Coordinates of C-alpha atoms in Angstrom, one line a residue:
Chain X
M235 CA 0.0 0.0 0.0
Q236 CA 1.3 3.5 -1.0
E237 CA 2.1 5.6 2.0
M238 CA 0.4 9.0 2.1
R239 CA 2.8 12.0 1.7
P240 CA 2.3 14.6 4.5
L241 CA 0.9 17.9 3.2
T242 CA 3.3 20.9 3.0
V243 CA 2.4 24.1 4.7
W244 CA 1.5 25.7 1.3
E245 CA -0.8 22.8 0.4
R246 CA -2.5 23.0 3.8
M247 CA -3.0 26.7 3.2
L248 CA -4.6 26.1 -0.2
A249 CA -6.9 23.4 1.2
I250 CA -7.8 25.4 4.3
D251 CA -11.3 24.7 5.7
R252 CA -13.5 27.7 4.7
R253 CA -14.9 27.9 8.3
W254 CA -11.4 29.2 9.4
L255 CA -11.8 32.0 6.8
Y256 CA -15.3 32.8 8.1
L257 CA -14.0 32.9 11.7
T258 CA -11.1 35.2 10.7
L259 CA -13.4 37.7 9.0
F260 CA -15.9 37.5 11.9
V261 CA -13.2 38.3 14.5
S262 CA -11.7 41.0 12.3
I263 CA -15.1 42.8 11.9
I264 CA -15.9 42.6 15.6
V265 CA -12.5 43.7 16.8
F266 CA -12.2 46.7 14.4
L267 CA -15.9 47.7 15.0
L268 CA -15.0 48.1 18.7
L269 CA -11.6 49.7 18.0
P270 CA -11.8 53.4 19.2
V271 CA -9.4 54.6 16.5
R272 CA -11.0 56.8 13.9
L273 CA -9.2 57.8 10.7
P274 CA -10.5 61.0 9.0
A275 CA -12.2 60.4 5.7
V276 CA -11.0 62.0 2.4
I277 CA -14.2 63.7 1.1
S278 CA -14.7 62.3 -2.4
P279 CA -16.0 64.7 -5.1
P280 CA -19.5 63.1 -5.5
V281 CA -20.1 63.4 -1.7
R282 CA -18.9 67.0 -1.7
K283 CA -21.3 67.8 -4.6
F284 CA -24.1 66.1 -2.8
Y285 CA -23.5 68.2 0.3
D286 CA -23.2 71.4 -1.6
A287 CA -26.5 70.7 -3.5
I288 CA -28.4 70.4 -0.2
E289 CA -26.5 73.4 1.3
R290 CA -27.9 75.5 -1.6
L291 CA -31.5 74.8 -0.6
Q292 CA -33.4 77.5 1.1
P293 CA -35.7 77.1 4.2
G294 CA -39.1 76.0 3.0
D295 CA -37.9 74.4 -0.2
I296 CA -39.4 71.0 -0.8
V297 CA -37.5 67.8 -1.5
M298 CA -38.6 64.2 -2.4
V299 CA -36.8 61.4 -0.6
S300 CA -37.3 58.1 -2.4
S301 CA -36.4 55.4 0.1
N302 CA -36.4 52.0 -1.6
W303 CA -34.3 49.7 0.6
S304 CA -35.1 46.8 2.9
A305 CA -33.4 45.5 6.0
S306 CA -31.0 43.4 3.9
T307 CA -29.0 46.6 3.0
I308 CA -29.6 48.4 6.3
A309 CA -25.9 48.6 7.1
E310 CA -25.3 50.8 4.0
N311 CA -28.6 52.6 3.4
Q312 CA -29.6 53.5 7.0
P313 CA -26.4 55.6 7.6
Q314 CA -27.0 57.4 4.3
L315 CA -30.7 58.1 4.9
E316 CA -30.1 59.2 8.5
A317 CA -27.3 61.6 7.5
V318 CA -29.3 63.1 4.6
L319 CA -32.5 63.6 6.7
R320 CA -30.4 65.3 9.4
H321 CA -29.0 67.7 6.8
L322 CA -32.4 68.4 5.4
M323 CA -33.8 69.1 8.9
R324 CA -30.9 71.4 9.7
K325 CA -31.6 73.4 6.6
K326 CA -35.3 73.6 7.6
V327 CA -36.3 72.1 4.3
R328 CA -39.7 70.4 3.8
F329 CA -39.5 66.8 2.6
T330 CA -41.8 64.0 1.5
L331 CA -40.9 60.4 1.6
M332 CA -42.0 57.6 -0.7
S333 CA -41.1 53.9 -1.1
V334 CA -41.3 51.3 -3.9
E335 CA -40.1 48.7 -1.4
A336 CA -42.7 47.4 1.0
Q337 CA -40.4 47.1 4.0
S338 CA -38.9 50.5 3.4
R339 CA -42.2 52.2 3.9
D340 CA -42.1 51.3 7.6
I341 CA -38.3 51.5 8.1
S342 CA -38.1 55.0 6.6
L343 CA -41.3 56.2 8.4
R344 CA -39.9 55.1 11.8
L345 CA -36.5 56.5 11.1
A346 CA -37.9 59.9 10.0
N347 CA -40.3 59.9 13.0
R348 CA -37.3 59.4 15.4
L349 CA -35.3 62.2 13.7
A350 CA -38.3 64.5 13.5
K351 CA -38.7 64.4 17.3
E352 CA -35.0 65.3 17.7
F353 CA -35.3 68.3 15.3
G354 CA -38.8 69.4 16.3
Y355 CA -40.2 68.6 12.8
E356 CA -43.9 68.4 12.7
Y357 CA -45.6 65.6 10.7
G358 CA -47.9 66.9 8.0
K359 CA -46.4 70.4 8.2
D360 CA -42.7 69.9 7.7
W361 CA -42.6 66.4 6.4
V362 CA -44.9 63.6 5.3
H363 CA -44.7 60.0 4.1
F364 CA -46.7 59.0 1.0
G365 CA -46.3 55.3 1.6
F366 CA -45.7 52.4 -0.7
Y367 CA -46.0 52.4 -4.5
T368 CA -46.0 49.2 -6.6
D369 CA -44.4 50.8 -9.7
L370 CA -41.9 53.6 -9.7
I371 CA -42.3 54.7 -13.3
V372 CA -46.0 55.0 -12.9
A373 CA -45.6 57.0 -9.7
I374 CA -43.0 59.4 -11.2
K375 CA -45.1 60.0 -14.3
G376 CA -48.2 60.5 -12.2
M377 CA -46.6 62.9 -9.8
T378 CA -45.1 64.9 -12.6
N379 CA -48.5 65.5 -14.1
D380 CA -50.6 65.9 -10.9
L381 CA -49.0 65.1 -7.5
P382 CA -52.1 65.3 -5.2
A383 CA -54.1 63.1 -7.6
T384 CA -51.4 60.5 -7.7
V385 CA -50.6 60.5 -4.0
K386 CA -54.3 60.8 -2.9
Q387 CA -53.4 60.4 0.8
D388 CA -50.4 60.0 3.1
V389 CA -49.7 57.0 5.3
K390 CA -52.0 58.4 8.0
G391 CA -54.9 58.6 5.5
T392 CA -54.9 62.4 5.4
P393 CA -56.0 63.6 1.9
A394 CA -53.1 65.1 -0.1
S395 CA -55.1 68.4 -0.5
Q396 CA -55.2 68.8 3.3
L397 CA -51.5 68.3 3.9
E398 CA -49.8 71.6 4.9
V399 CA -46.5 70.4 3.6
L400 CA -47.9 70.3 0.1
K401 CA -49.2 73.8 0.1
G402 CA -48.5 75.3 -3.3
V403 CA -47.3 72.0 -4.7
K404 CA -49.1 70.9 -7.8
S405 CA -46.6 68.4 -9.3
L406 CA -43.0 67.2 -9.0
K407 CA -42.0 70.4 -11.0
D408 CA -42.5 72.3 -7.7
Y409 CA -39.9 70.2 -6.0
K410 CA -36.2 71.2 -5.9
M411 CA -34.6 67.8 -5.9
V412 CA -35.1 64.1 -5.5
I413 CA -32.8 61.9 -3.3
D414 CA -32.9 58.3 -4.2
V415 CA -31.7 56.0 -1.3
T416 CA -31.6 52.5 -2.8
P417 CA -29.8 49.3 -3.4
S418 CA -31.7 48.7 -6.7
S419 CA -31.2 50.4 -10.1
T420 CA -34.1 52.8 -9.6
V421 CA -32.1 56.0 -10.4
P422 CA -32.3 55.6 -14.2
Y423 CA -36.1 55.9 -13.8
W424 CA -35.8 59.1 -11.9
I425 CA -33.4 60.5 -14.5
S426 CA -35.7 59.5 -17.4
Y427 CA -39.1 60.5 -16.1
R428 CA -38.5 63.4 -13.7
P429 CA -39.3 67.0 -14.6
K430 CA -36.1 68.4 -16.1
N431 CA -35.7 71.1 -13.4
L432 CA -35.5 68.4 -10.6
I433 CA -31.9 67.7 -9.3
V434 CA -31.2 64.1 -8.7
L435 CA -29.0 63.0 -5.8
Y436 CA -28.2 59.3 -5.3
C437 CA -27.4 57.1 -2.3
P438 CA -26.6 53.6 -3.6
T439 CA -25.0 50.7 -1.9
S440 CA -21.3 50.3 -2.6
V441 CA -21.8 47.5 -5.1
M442 CA -24.2 49.7 -7.2
A443 CA -22.0 52.8 -7.2
A444 CA -19.8 51.9 -10.1
E445 CA -22.7 52.0 -12.5
A446 CA -23.6 55.5 -11.5
Y447 CA -20.3 57.2 -12.5
T448 CA -21.5 57.5 -16.0
F449 CA -24.5 59.6 -14.8
L450 CA -22.3 61.6 -12.5
D451 CA -20.0 62.3 -15.4
S452 CA -22.9 63.5 -17.6
G453 CA -24.4 65.7 -14.8
Q454 CA -27.6 63.7 -14.7
I455 CA -26.8 62.9 -11.1
E456 CA -25.5 65.9 -9.2
G457 CA -24.0 64.1 -6.2
M458 CA -23.6 60.6 -4.7
I459 CA -23.1 59.0 -1.3
T460 CA -21.5 55.6 -1.8
G461 CA -22.7 53.1 0.9
A462 CA -21.6 53.4 4.5
K463 CA -18.2 54.7 3.5
G464 CA -19.9 57.6 1.7
A465 CA -22.1 58.1 4.8
Q466 CA -18.9 58.5 6.9
E467 CA -17.7 61.2 4.6
Y468 CA -21.1 62.9 4.8
E469 CA -21.2 62.7 8.6
Q470 CA -17.7 64.3 8.7
L471 CA -19.0 67.2 6.6
L472 CA -22.0 67.5 9.0
G473 CA -19.6 67.3 12.0
I474 CA -21.5 64.3 13.6
V475 CA -20.6 60.8 14.6
G476 CA -23.2 58.5 13.0
L477 CA -23.5 54.9 11.9
G478 CA -21.2 55.5 8.9
T479 CA -18.3 56.6 11.2
R480 CA -18.9 53.7 13.5
F481 CA -19.0 51.2 10.6
I482 CA -16.0 52.4 8.6
N483 CA -13.3 50.6 10.7
G484 CA -15.0 47.3 10.2
I485 CA -15.3 48.0 6.5
Q486 CA -11.7 49.2 5.9
F487 CA -9.9 46.5 7.9
S488 CA -12.1 43.8 6.2
H489 CA -10.8 45.2 2.9
V490 CA -7.2 44.9 4.3
L491 CA -7.9 41.3 5.5
I492 CA -9.3 40.3 2.1
I493 CA -6.3 41.8 0.3
L494 CA -3.8 40.0 2.6
T495 CA -5.7 36.7 2.3
I496 CA -5.7 36.9 -1.5
L497 CA -1.9 37.7 -1.5
L498 CA -1.3 34.8 0.9
G499 CA -3.3 32.4 -1.3
N500 CA -1.2 33.5 -4.3
L501 CA 2.0 33.1 -2.4
A502 CA 0.9 29.6 -1.3
L503 CA 0.1 28.7 -5.0
F504 CA 3.5 30.0 -6.1
M505 CA 5.4 28.1 -3.4
Q506 CA 3.5 24.9 -4.2
R507 CA 4.4 25.2 -7.8
L508 CA 8.1 25.8 -6.9
S509 CA 8.2 22.8 -4.6
R510 CA 6.6 20.6 -7.3
E511 CA 9.2 21.7 -9.9
A512 CA 12.0 21.1 -7.4
Chain E
M174 CA -62.8 64.8 -19.1
W175 CA -60.8 62.0 -17.5
Q176 CA -61.3 63.1 -13.8
I177 CA -64.4 62.7 -11.7
D178 CA -65.1 65.1 -8.8
T179 CA -65.9 62.8 -5.9
T180 CA -66.7 65.6 -3.5
T181 CA -70.2 65.9 -5.0
L182 CA -73.1 63.4 -4.6
S183 CA -73.3 62.9 -8.4
G184 CA -69.6 62.4 -8.6
K185 CA -69.7 59.8 -5.8
V186 CA -72.6 57.9 -7.5
S187 CA -70.7 58.0 -10.8
M188 CA -67.6 56.7 -9.1
A189 CA -69.5 53.9 -7.4
L190 CA -71.1 52.9 -10.7
I191 CA -67.8 52.9 -12.4
V192 CA -66.2 50.7 -9.7
L193 CA -69.2 48.3 -9.8
G194 CA -69.1 48.2 -13.6
A195 CA -65.3 47.5 -13.5
F196 CA -65.8 44.8 -10.9
V197 CA -68.6 43.1 -13.0
L198 CA -66.5 43.5 -16.2
A199 CA -63.3 42.1 -14.6
F200 CA -65.1 39.1 -13.1
G201 CA -67.3 38.7 -16.2
L202 CA -64.2 38.8 -18.4
I203 CA -62.6 35.7 -16.8
P204 CA -65.4 33.2 -18.0
V205 CA -65.5 34.9 -21.4
L206 CA -61.8 34.5 -21.7
Q207 CA -62.1 30.8 -20.7
T208 CA -64.6 30.2 -23.4
L209 CA -62.5 31.7 -26.1
P210 CA -60.3 29.4 -28.1
P211 CA -56.5 29.8 -27.5
R212 CA -56.0 31.7 -30.7
G213 CA -58.8 34.2 -29.9
R214 CA -57.4 34.6 -26.3
R215 CA -53.9 35.3 -27.7
A216 CA -55.3 37.8 -30.2
L217 CA -57.3 39.7 -27.5
I218 CA -54.3 40.0 -25.2
A219 CA -52.1 41.1 -28.2
V220 CA -54.6 43.8 -29.1
V221 CA -54.9 45.1 -25.5
T222 CA -51.1 45.1 -25.1
F223 CA -50.6 47.0 -28.4
L224 CA -53.2 49.6 -27.6
V225 CA -52.0 50.3 -24.1
G226 CA -48.3 50.4 -25.3
A227 CA -49.3 52.7 -28.2
F228 CA -51.1 55.1 -25.7
F229 CA -48.1 55.5 -23.5
A230 CA -45.7 55.8 -26.4
A231 CA -47.9 58.4 -28.1
E232 CA -48.2 60.4 -24.9
F233 CA -44.5 60.4 -24.4
F234 CA -43.6 61.3 -28.0
M235 CA -46.4 63.8 -28.9
P236 CA -45.4 67.5 -28.9
L237 CA -46.2 69.3 -25.7
T238 CA -48.0 72.6 -25.3
Q239 CA -46.7 75.5 -23.1
D240 CA -48.0 73.8 -19.9
D241 CA -45.9 70.7 -20.7
K242 CA -49.0 68.7 -21.6
N243 CA -50.6 67.2 -24.8
Y244 CA -54.0 65.9 -25.7
L245 CA -53.3 62.5 -24.1
T246 CA -51.6 63.7 -20.9
P247 CA -54.9 63.9 -18.8
G248 CA -55.5 60.2 -19.6
I249 CA -52.2 59.2 -18.1
Q250 CA -53.4 59.5 -14.6
P251 CA -56.3 57.1 -14.8
A252 CA -54.2 54.7 -16.9
Q253 CA -51.5 54.8 -14.2
N254 CA -54.1 54.2 -11.5
A255 CA -55.2 51.1 -13.4
L256 CA -51.6 50.0 -13.5
Q257 CA -51.2 50.5 -9.8
I258 CA -54.3 48.3 -9.2
I259 CA -53.0 45.6 -11.6
G260 CA -49.7 45.7 -9.7
S261 CA -51.5 45.3 -6.4
L262 CA -53.6 42.5 -7.8
A263 CA -50.3 40.7 -8.8
L264 CA -49.2 41.0 -5.2
G265 CA -52.5 39.5 -4.1
L266 CA -52.2 36.7 -6.6
G267 CA -48.7 35.9 -5.4
T268 CA -49.9 35.7 -1.8
Y269 CA -52.8 33.5 -2.8
G270 CA -50.5 31.1 -4.6
L271 CA -48.1 30.9 -1.7
V272 CA -50.8 30.3 0.9
R273 CA -52.5 27.7 -1.4
L274 CA -49.2 25.8 -2.0
H275 CA -48.3 25.6 1.7
L276 CA -51.8 24.8 2.9
R277 CA -51.8 21.9 0.4
N278 CA -48.4 20.8 1.8
V279 CA -49.9 20.7 5.3
V280 CA -53.2 19.1 4.5
Q281 CA -51.6 16.3 2.4
K282 CA -48.6 16.0 4.9
R283 CA -46.0 16.2 2.1
G284 CA -42.3 16.0 2.9
Q285 CA -41.1 18.7 5.3
W286 CA -44.6 20.0 5.8
G287 CA -43.6 21.4 9.2
Y288 CA -41.8 24.3 7.5
S289 CA -45.1 25.1 5.7
V290 CA -46.8 25.3 9.1
V291 CA -44.1 27.7 10.3
L292 CA -44.5 29.8 7.2
L293 CA -48.3 30.0 7.5
I294 CA -48.2 30.9 11.2
A295 CA -45.5 33.5 10.5
F296 CA -47.5 34.8 7.5
V297 CA -50.8 35.2 9.4
T298 CA -49.2 36.7 12.5
M299 CA -47.1 39.3 10.5
A300 CA -50.0 40.1 8.2
T301 CA -52.4 40.6 11.1
F302 CA -50.1 43.0 13.0
S303 CA -49.0 44.8 9.8
I304 CA -52.5 45.4 8.6
W305 CA -53.6 46.4 12.1
N306 CA -50.7 48.8 12.3
T307 CA -51.5 50.4 8.9
L308 CA -55.2 50.8 9.9
A309 CA -54.1 52.3 13.3
E310 CA -51.8 54.8 11.4
K311 CA -54.9 55.8 9.4
R312 CA -56.8 56.1 12.7
I313 CA -59.4 53.5 11.5
L314 CA -58.5 51.1 14.4
A315 CA -57.2 52.0 17.9
R316 CA -53.5 51.9 18.6
T317 CA -53.0 49.7 21.7
P318 CA -49.9 48.6 23.7
L319 CA -50.4 45.1 22.3
L320 CA -50.1 46.4 18.8
D321 CA -47.0 48.6 19.6
R322 CA -45.2 45.7 21.3
G323 CA -46.3 43.0 18.9
F324 CA -45.5 45.0 15.7
S325 CA -42.1 46.2 17.2
L326 CA -41.2 42.6 18.2
L327 CA -42.1 41.2 14.8
F328 CA -40.9 44.0 12.6
D329 CA -37.9 45.7 14.4
Y330 CA -36.6 42.7 16.4
T331 CA -37.4 39.8 14.1
L332 CA -37.9 40.6 10.4
I333 CA -35.3 43.4 10.1
Q334 CA -32.7 41.4 12.1
L335 CA -33.2 38.2 10.1
D336 CA -33.2 40.0 6.8
A337 CA -30.0 41.9 7.7
A338 CA -28.3 38.8 9.1
M339 CA -29.1 36.7 6.0
F340 CA -27.7 39.3 3.6
S341 CA -24.6 39.9 5.7
I342 CA -23.7 36.2 5.3
I343 CA -22.8 37.0 1.7
A344 CA -19.6 38.8 3.0
F345 CA -18.3 35.5 4.3
Y346 CA -18.9 33.7 1.0
I347 CA -17.3 36.5 -1.0
Y348 CA -14.3 36.4 1.3
S349 CA -13.9 32.6 0.9
A350 CA -14.5 32.9 -2.8
A351 CA -11.9 35.7 -3.2
Y352 CA -9.3 33.6 -1.4
R353 CA -9.9 30.6 -3.7
A354 CA -10.6 32.2 -7.0
F355 CA -8.4 35.3 -7.2
R356 CA -5.3 33.6 -8.5
I357 CA -2.6 35.2 -10.7
R358 CA -2.7 32.9 -13.6
S359 CA -2.4 35.4 -16.5
I360 CA -1.5 39.0 -17.1
E361 CA -5.2 40.0 -17.3
A362 CA -5.9 38.4 -13.9
S363 CA -2.9 40.2 -12.4
I364 CA -4.1 43.6 -13.7
L365 CA -7.6 42.9 -12.4
M366 CA -6.4 41.9 -9.0
F367 CA -4.0 44.9 -8.7
T368 CA -6.7 47.3 -9.8
A369 CA -9.2 45.9 -7.3
M370 CA -6.7 46.1 -4.5
V371 CA -5.9 49.8 -5.2
V372 CA -9.6 50.7 -5.3
M373 CA -10.4 48.7 -2.2
I374 CA -7.8 50.5 -0.2
G375 CA -8.0 53.8 -2.0
I376 CA -11.6 54.5 -1.3
V377 CA -11.4 54.0 2.5
P378 CA -9.7 56.4 5.0
L379 CA -6.8 53.9 5.4
G380 CA -5.8 54.7 1.8
A381 CA -5.2 58.3 2.6
Y382 CA -3.4 57.4 5.9
M383 CA -1.1 55.0 4.1
S384 CA -0.3 57.5 1.3
E385 CA 0.6 60.2 3.8
Q386 CA 2.2 58.3 6.6
L387 CA 3.8 55.3 4.8
F388 CA 4.7 56.8 1.4
G389 CA 5.1 60.4 2.5
L390 CA 2.8 61.8 -0.2
P391 CA 1.4 65.3 0.2
R392 CA -2.1 65.7 1.7
E393 CA -3.0 68.6 -0.7
V394 CA -1.6 70.4 -3.6
P395 CA -1.1 74.2 -3.6
P396 CA -4.0 75.9 -5.5
N397 CA -1.7 77.6 -8.0
A398 CA 0.7 74.6 -8.6
H399 CA 1.4 73.7 -12.2
P400 CA -0.3 70.3 -13.2
F401 CA 3.2 68.9 -13.9
S402 CA 4.9 70.2 -10.8
L403 CA 6.5 67.7 -8.4
E404 CA 3.8 68.4 -5.8
A405 CA 1.0 67.8 -8.3
I406 CA 2.5 64.6 -9.5
L407 CA 3.1 63.3 -6.0
Y408 CA -0.4 64.3 -5.0
S409 CA -1.9 62.3 -7.9
L410 CA 0.0 59.2 -6.8
R411 CA -2.0 59.0 -3.6
L412 CA -4.1 55.9 -3.3
P413 CA -7.4 57.9 -3.1
E414 CA -6.5 59.8 -6.2
I415 CA -5.6 56.7 -8.1
A416 CA -8.8 54.9 -7.0
D417 CA -10.9 58.0 -8.0
W418 CA -9.1 58.1 -11.4
I419 CA -9.8 54.3 -12.0
L420 CA -13.5 54.8 -11.1
K421 CA -14.0 57.9 -13.3
Q422 CA -11.7 57.3 -16.2
L423 CA -11.7 53.5 -16.6
N424 CA -14.9 52.4 -15.0
A425 CA -17.3 55.1 -16.3
P426 CA -16.6 54.6 -20.0
V427 CA -16.9 50.8 -19.7
Q428 CA -20.2 51.2 -17.8
R429 CA -21.4 53.6 -20.5
A430 CA -20.6 51.0 -23.2
I431 CA -22.4 48.3 -21.3
E432 CA -25.4 50.5 -20.7
F433 CA -25.6 51.4 -24.4
G434 CA -25.7 47.7 -25.2
V435 CA -28.2 46.9 -22.5
G436 CA -30.3 49.9 -23.7
I437 CA -30.4 48.7 -27.3
G438 CA -31.3 45.2 -26.1
G439 CA -34.0 46.6 -23.9
L440 CA -35.5 48.6 -26.8
A441 CA -35.6 45.5 -29.0
M442 CA -37.2 43.5 -26.2
A443 CA -39.7 46.2 -25.5
I444 CA -40.8 46.3 -29.2
R445 CA -41.1 42.5 -29.2
L446 CA -43.2 42.6 -26.0
W447 CA -45.4 45.5 -27.4
L448 CA -46.0 43.6 -30.7
S449 CA -46.5 40.3 -28.7
L450 CA -43.7 38.7 -30.7
E451 CA -42.0 37.4 -27.6
R452 CA -42.7 33.7 -27.1
G453 CA -44.8 32.8 -24.1
I454 CA -46.2 36.3 -23.6
T455 CA -49.6 35.3 -24.7

């Protein structure tokens, strides 16, 4: 019977049980999330433009916030939405929320309720939630033609015509901007069907951001906050410590871990080949 | 001409009659469709699809007057209301299918029918509290402590946590897959890996920290510096600047090319759907 050759260190590394990898990542995320060290963010141009666009708003202007994310992307979209709503409330801007994601209706409503209490924002007067829509294109086209007729009522059942926040608003043309917080590719619909005077700001998850650079380049999107990392930059501009700032250590050191592991895997492959040739 | 004023009595009566008529028509249409031969059914669906598609296309392409409207624009709102209703009906149909399937699993005690029981209990409980919560928001039903606690327990502390946890598991699979699959076997793979690493580090604060502390590159460039001055060149070698350049100058054109391709494909598919040429649509 042929005797089994003991595995070399490199061969062991290449055949490592994936559960060890999972454990390494898990420990890394936990340790670096708890690490009190905070590195300052470099503000990327899309985040700076996003911030500047909201800074240009005047008190009383009205903004549409399209919140279309569910709990699966909460780690990226919640820090974005929270930072953006805080900025809008600081600027005393009126805003209306809507969702084409069923879960997001409740998540965004509860989040906005919590922040509204903090900033003294009154529901119905300073902000309102229009609820869930099954089709975004239909909703945008309808609101562009006649907003109250499309919306009909808010989540509390108040008719759109009686909402103080919509005073003087006939359609989306009366809005200053739309902010799309989403992990899905909904922003092309806003770009295509919005009234042309409406500025589009975008808060995608990190994985969706690469697709949006073409719209940023053309000016169809004025600014973008990329995932939790973008939220950290935005929080830094606002001078607050929010979820993005708390999450960034976990994110950046996970990146480092992934890079180191890939390099280690390649080193192991290289050494294994060398030992075979020898 | 497309809108009905529901604040008046006559408007309310007209609306009620229209709703009743639509209800009778919709439920009357199903047996009529069933009696039609397959070819007739296909023809009917193709005609309706073509007419509705033509309406939306004509409204979009027809010239606008000064108030950004054309002759067809007022008809868009009712058409869109109908689309919203159809979308909602599709949700209802999906729910009906799901419940029917799992009820059958339980009644016939098929394999792993216990999971179907869990699904049905979870479905009924969540739906009850969710509908109750929505009605309480609209002040149709009273908001009680049971509702607040129950909805919060089910939504905030169960559904959201489970959903977030399930999605976060992907990170572990990606990590394991990256370790096994990202091998330098060709020049292309090496370029891809190096680019990915630069972007991954360049976009996070650690990239700036490493550029300044490890490589000694400047934090900023003087405003009046020449683009080819040493400071400007050193500044552009920082990891965040390289990552930004990759995203803007390499990624964006490629994405644009892909989107052009997808757009043309989407247009062709839309025309095929509109003309009912796509197999299986009717």
